[in-house]
Structures are given as C-alpha cells and as structure tokens.
Amino acid sequence: MLDCVAGRVPLLIEMKLTENNLLAAQTLHNVMKDYEQKYGGEFVVESFDPRFLMTLKQVAPQFLRGQLATQNSDHPEPEENRRLATCAYNYLTEPDFIAYHIADLPLEWLSKLRAEGMPVLGWTARNQEQWDRATPHCDNLIFENLKPEIR
C-alpha cells in the first residue's frame, strides 16, 4: 500500500490496540522511516491507546501523534472510560492533535484546548449534514464515502 501511495498524498495512520506497544512502535518507526527516505511522504499517527502514543513518543519523537477519543469508549471501567474520553493522559502522551468523534461535539473542554492552539480533527463524517454540523468545532475532518461541499 505504501508503494502505491508513494508519497503522493499525506497519510493518516491509525494504530489499533496491541499487546506489545514497543514492538508495534519500533516496527512502525522502521517502516515509516524507510517510507520517508524512499518517497518523502508526509504522515501522522493516531491511536485510541495512550500507552501506544507514549511508547511511540519514546521510539520516534519526530512522528506527529494524535489522540483518538470519544465519549463512548468501550472500556469496562467507568473511571478509565472518563479519563480516555477527556484525554486525561495528554500530559504524558503530548499529542500533536486530538481526533474526536463528531457525534460528541461540541465539548467545552475540547473547545478550550482548541482555542489554546491544540488542533482538533473530527471523525468520521459520512454525509454533508454531519460535515456541516462538525465543521465549526474542528480544524479538519476525517470523512468517508463523501465529497463534501465546503461552505
């Protein structure tokens, strides 16, 4: 897939939960370092898992990292769900952006972070109504199966 893209467009890479964050971060670092050298392509990495983002920060501090979040995490512990929903681990992970579920927007605390300079992406717009509703609360939107009308 990376050879197909060949640096022609920026990539948004979502890392899923893994049992071995160090191995995943090292592998991603090696693959994307080769990609950068071969194609000069731009990319960012995002994950719901702050543990992975902390590990990636140590392995590849030059990579742009984003914290994915939603109000409705499937974490079984309510307190951990709240911490994940409010990006409470950002002081450790130091993400370059936050990508938040558009159905949950707007959020006062997230709007404050955005006003202070934290880029906010919204995910995932699947129709024009969702796009229009989320646009005022985000710096950019992740979308699929949609050719949005920019208004």
Short mmCIF file of C-alpha atoms in Angstrom, two decimals:
data_model
loop_
_atom_site.label_atom_id
_atom_site.label_comp_id
_atom_site.label_asym_id
_atom_site.label_seq_id
_atom_site.Cartn_x
_atom_site.Cartn_y
_atom_site.Cartn_z
CA MET A 1 0.00 0.00 0.00
CA LEU A 2 2.82 2.43 0.81
CA ASP A 3 4.38 1.83 -2.59
CA CYS A 4 1.02 2.54 -4.20
CA VAL A 5 0.67 5.88 -2.36
CA ALA A 6 4.36 6.62 -2.97
CA GLY A 7 4.30 9.91 -1.08
CA ARG A 8 1.68 11.49 -3.37
CA VAL A 9 -0.74 12.26 -0.54
CA PRO A 10 -0.32 12.63 3.23
CA LEU A 11 -1.25 9.56 5.26
CA LEU A 12 -3.29 9.32 8.45
CA ILE A 13 -2.29 6.06 10.12
CA GLU A 14 -4.48 4.65 12.88
CA MET A 15 -2.78 2.19 15.20
CA LYS A 16 -5.10 -0.31 16.85
CA LEU A 17 -4.69 -1.81 20.31
CA THR A 18 -1.81 -4.23 20.59
CA GLU A 19 -0.32 -6.49 23.22
CA ASN A 20 3.20 -5.22 22.55
CA ASN A 21 3.32 -1.44 22.15
CA LEU A 22 7.11 -1.36 21.97
CA LEU A 23 7.27 -3.85 19.10
CA ALA A 24 4.44 -2.05 17.27
CA ALA A 25 6.11 1.35 17.70
CA GLN A 26 9.53 0.05 16.60
CA THR A 27 8.02 -1.67 13.55
CA LEU A 28 6.05 1.43 12.58
CA HIS A 29 9.16 3.57 13.05
CA ASN A 30 11.25 1.34 10.79
CA VAL A 31 8.60 1.06 8.09
CA MET A 32 7.81 4.78 8.03
CA LYS A 33 11.49 5.80 8.21
CA ASP A 34 12.03 3.75 5.03
CA TYR A 35 8.89 5.30 3.50
CA GLU A 36 10.15 8.82 4.25
CA GLN A 37 13.56 8.07 2.75
CA LYS A 38 12.11 6.43 -0.34
CA TYR A 39 9.23 8.81 -1.08
CA GLY A 40 9.48 11.79 1.25
CA GLY A 41 5.82 11.23 2.10
CA GLU A 42 4.10 13.03 4.94
CA PHE A 43 2.12 11.17 7.60
CA VAL A 44 0.69 11.33 11.09
CA VAL A 45 -0.12 8.51 13.51
CA GLU A 46 -3.19 8.34 15.74
CA SER A 47 -4.45 5.86 18.31
CA PHE A 48 -7.11 5.46 20.97
CA ASP A 49 -4.47 3.90 23.22
CA PRO A 50 -2.43 6.49 25.16
CA ARG A 51 0.03 3.75 26.12
CA PHE A 52 0.90 3.27 22.47
CA LEU A 53 1.29 7.03 21.96
CA MET A 54 3.64 7.25 24.96
CA THR A 55 5.73 4.42 23.55
CA LEU A 56 5.77 5.97 20.08
CA LYS A 57 6.87 9.29 21.60
CA GLN A 58 9.90 7.47 23.05
CA VAL A 59 10.70 5.43 19.93
CA ALA A 60 10.00 8.09 17.29
CA PRO A 61 9.61 11.53 18.88
CA GLN A 62 9.74 13.16 15.44
CA PHE A 63 6.49 11.47 14.35
CA LEU A 64 3.35 13.60 14.65
CA ARG A 65 0.98 11.84 17.07
CA GLY A 66 -2.75 12.20 17.61
CA GLN A 67 -5.04 11.04 20.41
CA LEU A 68 -8.27 9.49 19.15
CA ALA A 69 -11.16 9.83 21.59
CA THR A 70 -14.90 9.51 22.07
CA GLN A 71 -17.36 9.95 24.91
CA ASN A 72 -18.47 6.34 24.49
CA SER A 73 -15.36 4.25 24.96
CA ASP A 74 -15.95 0.54 25.39
CA HIS A 75 -13.61 0.38 28.39
CA PRO A 76 -15.25 -1.70 31.16
CA GLU A 77 -14.12 0.59 34.00
CA PRO A 78 -16.19 3.83 34.21
CA GLU A 79 -13.35 5.91 35.66
CA GLU A 80 -10.92 4.82 32.95
CA ASN A 81 -13.63 5.49 30.36
CA ARG A 82 -13.89 9.06 31.72
CA ARG A 83 -10.11 9.54 31.58
CA LEU A 84 -9.97 8.31 27.99
CA ALA A 85 -12.97 10.46 26.98
CA THR A 86 -11.36 13.60 28.41
CA CYS A 87 -7.87 12.85 27.07
CA ALA A 88 -6.59 12.91 30.64
CA TYR A 89 -3.32 11.25 29.63
CA ASN A 90 -2.30 14.06 27.27
CA TYR A 91 0.18 15.37 29.82
CA LEU A 92 2.09 12.10 29.29
CA THR A 93 1.50 11.49 25.59
CA GLU A 94 1.85 15.11 24.43
CA PRO A 95 -0.18 14.60 21.25
CA ASP A 96 0.18 16.99 18.33
CA PHE A 97 -3.57 16.85 17.71
CA ILE A 98 -6.76 15.33 19.07
CA ALA A 99 -9.18 13.46 16.81
CA TYR A 100 -12.64 13.33 18.40
CA HIS A 101 -15.86 11.59 17.43
CA ILE A 102 -18.04 14.20 15.72
CA ALA A 103 -21.25 12.90 17.33
CA ASP A 104 -19.86 14.09 20.69
CA LEU A 105 -19.08 17.63 19.58
CA PRO A 106 -19.08 20.32 20.79
CA LEU A 107 -17.31 19.76 24.11
CA GLU A 108 -16.41 22.77 26.24
CA TRP A 109 -13.05 21.41 27.42
CA LEU A 110 -12.05 20.47 23.87
CA SER A 111 -13.07 23.89 22.55
CA LYS A 112 -10.81 25.47 25.18
CA LEU A 113 -7.88 23.28 24.13
CA ARG A 114 -8.53 24.21 20.50
CA ALA A 115 -8.62 27.92 21.40
CA GLU A 116 -5.23 27.44 23.08
CA GLY A 117 -3.79 26.03 19.85
CA MET A 118 -4.40 22.27 20.01
CA PRO A 119 -5.51 21.14 16.53
CA VAL A 120 -8.79 19.18 16.63
CA LEU A 121 -9.84 16.74 13.94
CA GLY A 122 -13.33 15.29 13.84
CA TRP A 123 -14.11 11.71 12.84
CA THR A 124 -15.92 10.40 10.81
CA ALA A 125 -18.28 12.45 8.61
CA ARG A 126 -20.30 10.21 6.31
CA ASN A 127 -22.75 12.76 4.92
CA GLN A 128 -22.99 16.51 4.31
CA GLU A 129 -25.15 17.11 7.39
CA GLN A 130 -22.51 15.57 9.67
CA TRP A 131 -19.81 17.55 7.87
CA ASP A 132 -21.69 20.84 8.31
CA ARG A 133 -22.50 20.16 11.96
CA ALA A 134 -18.90 19.29 12.89
CA THR A 135 -17.03 21.89 10.82
CA PRO A 136 -17.33 24.78 13.32
CA HIS A 137 -15.77 22.64 16.07
CA CYS A 138 -12.80 21.19 14.16
CA ASP A 139 -9.72 22.26 12.29
CA ASN A 140 -10.16 19.40 9.85
CA LEU A 141 -12.46 16.42 9.35
CA ILE A 142 -11.93 12.76 8.61
CA PHE A 143 -14.60 11.57 6.18
CA GLU A 144 -15.51 8.61 4.05
CA ASN A 145 -17.82 7.98 1.09
CA LEU A 146 -18.41 11.72 0.87
CA LYS A 147 -17.41 14.52 -1.46
CA PRO A 148 -18.04 17.38 0.95
CA GLU A 149 -19.28 20.77 -0.15
CA ILE A 150 -17.07 23.32 1.53
CA ARG A 151 -19.25 26.20 2.65
#
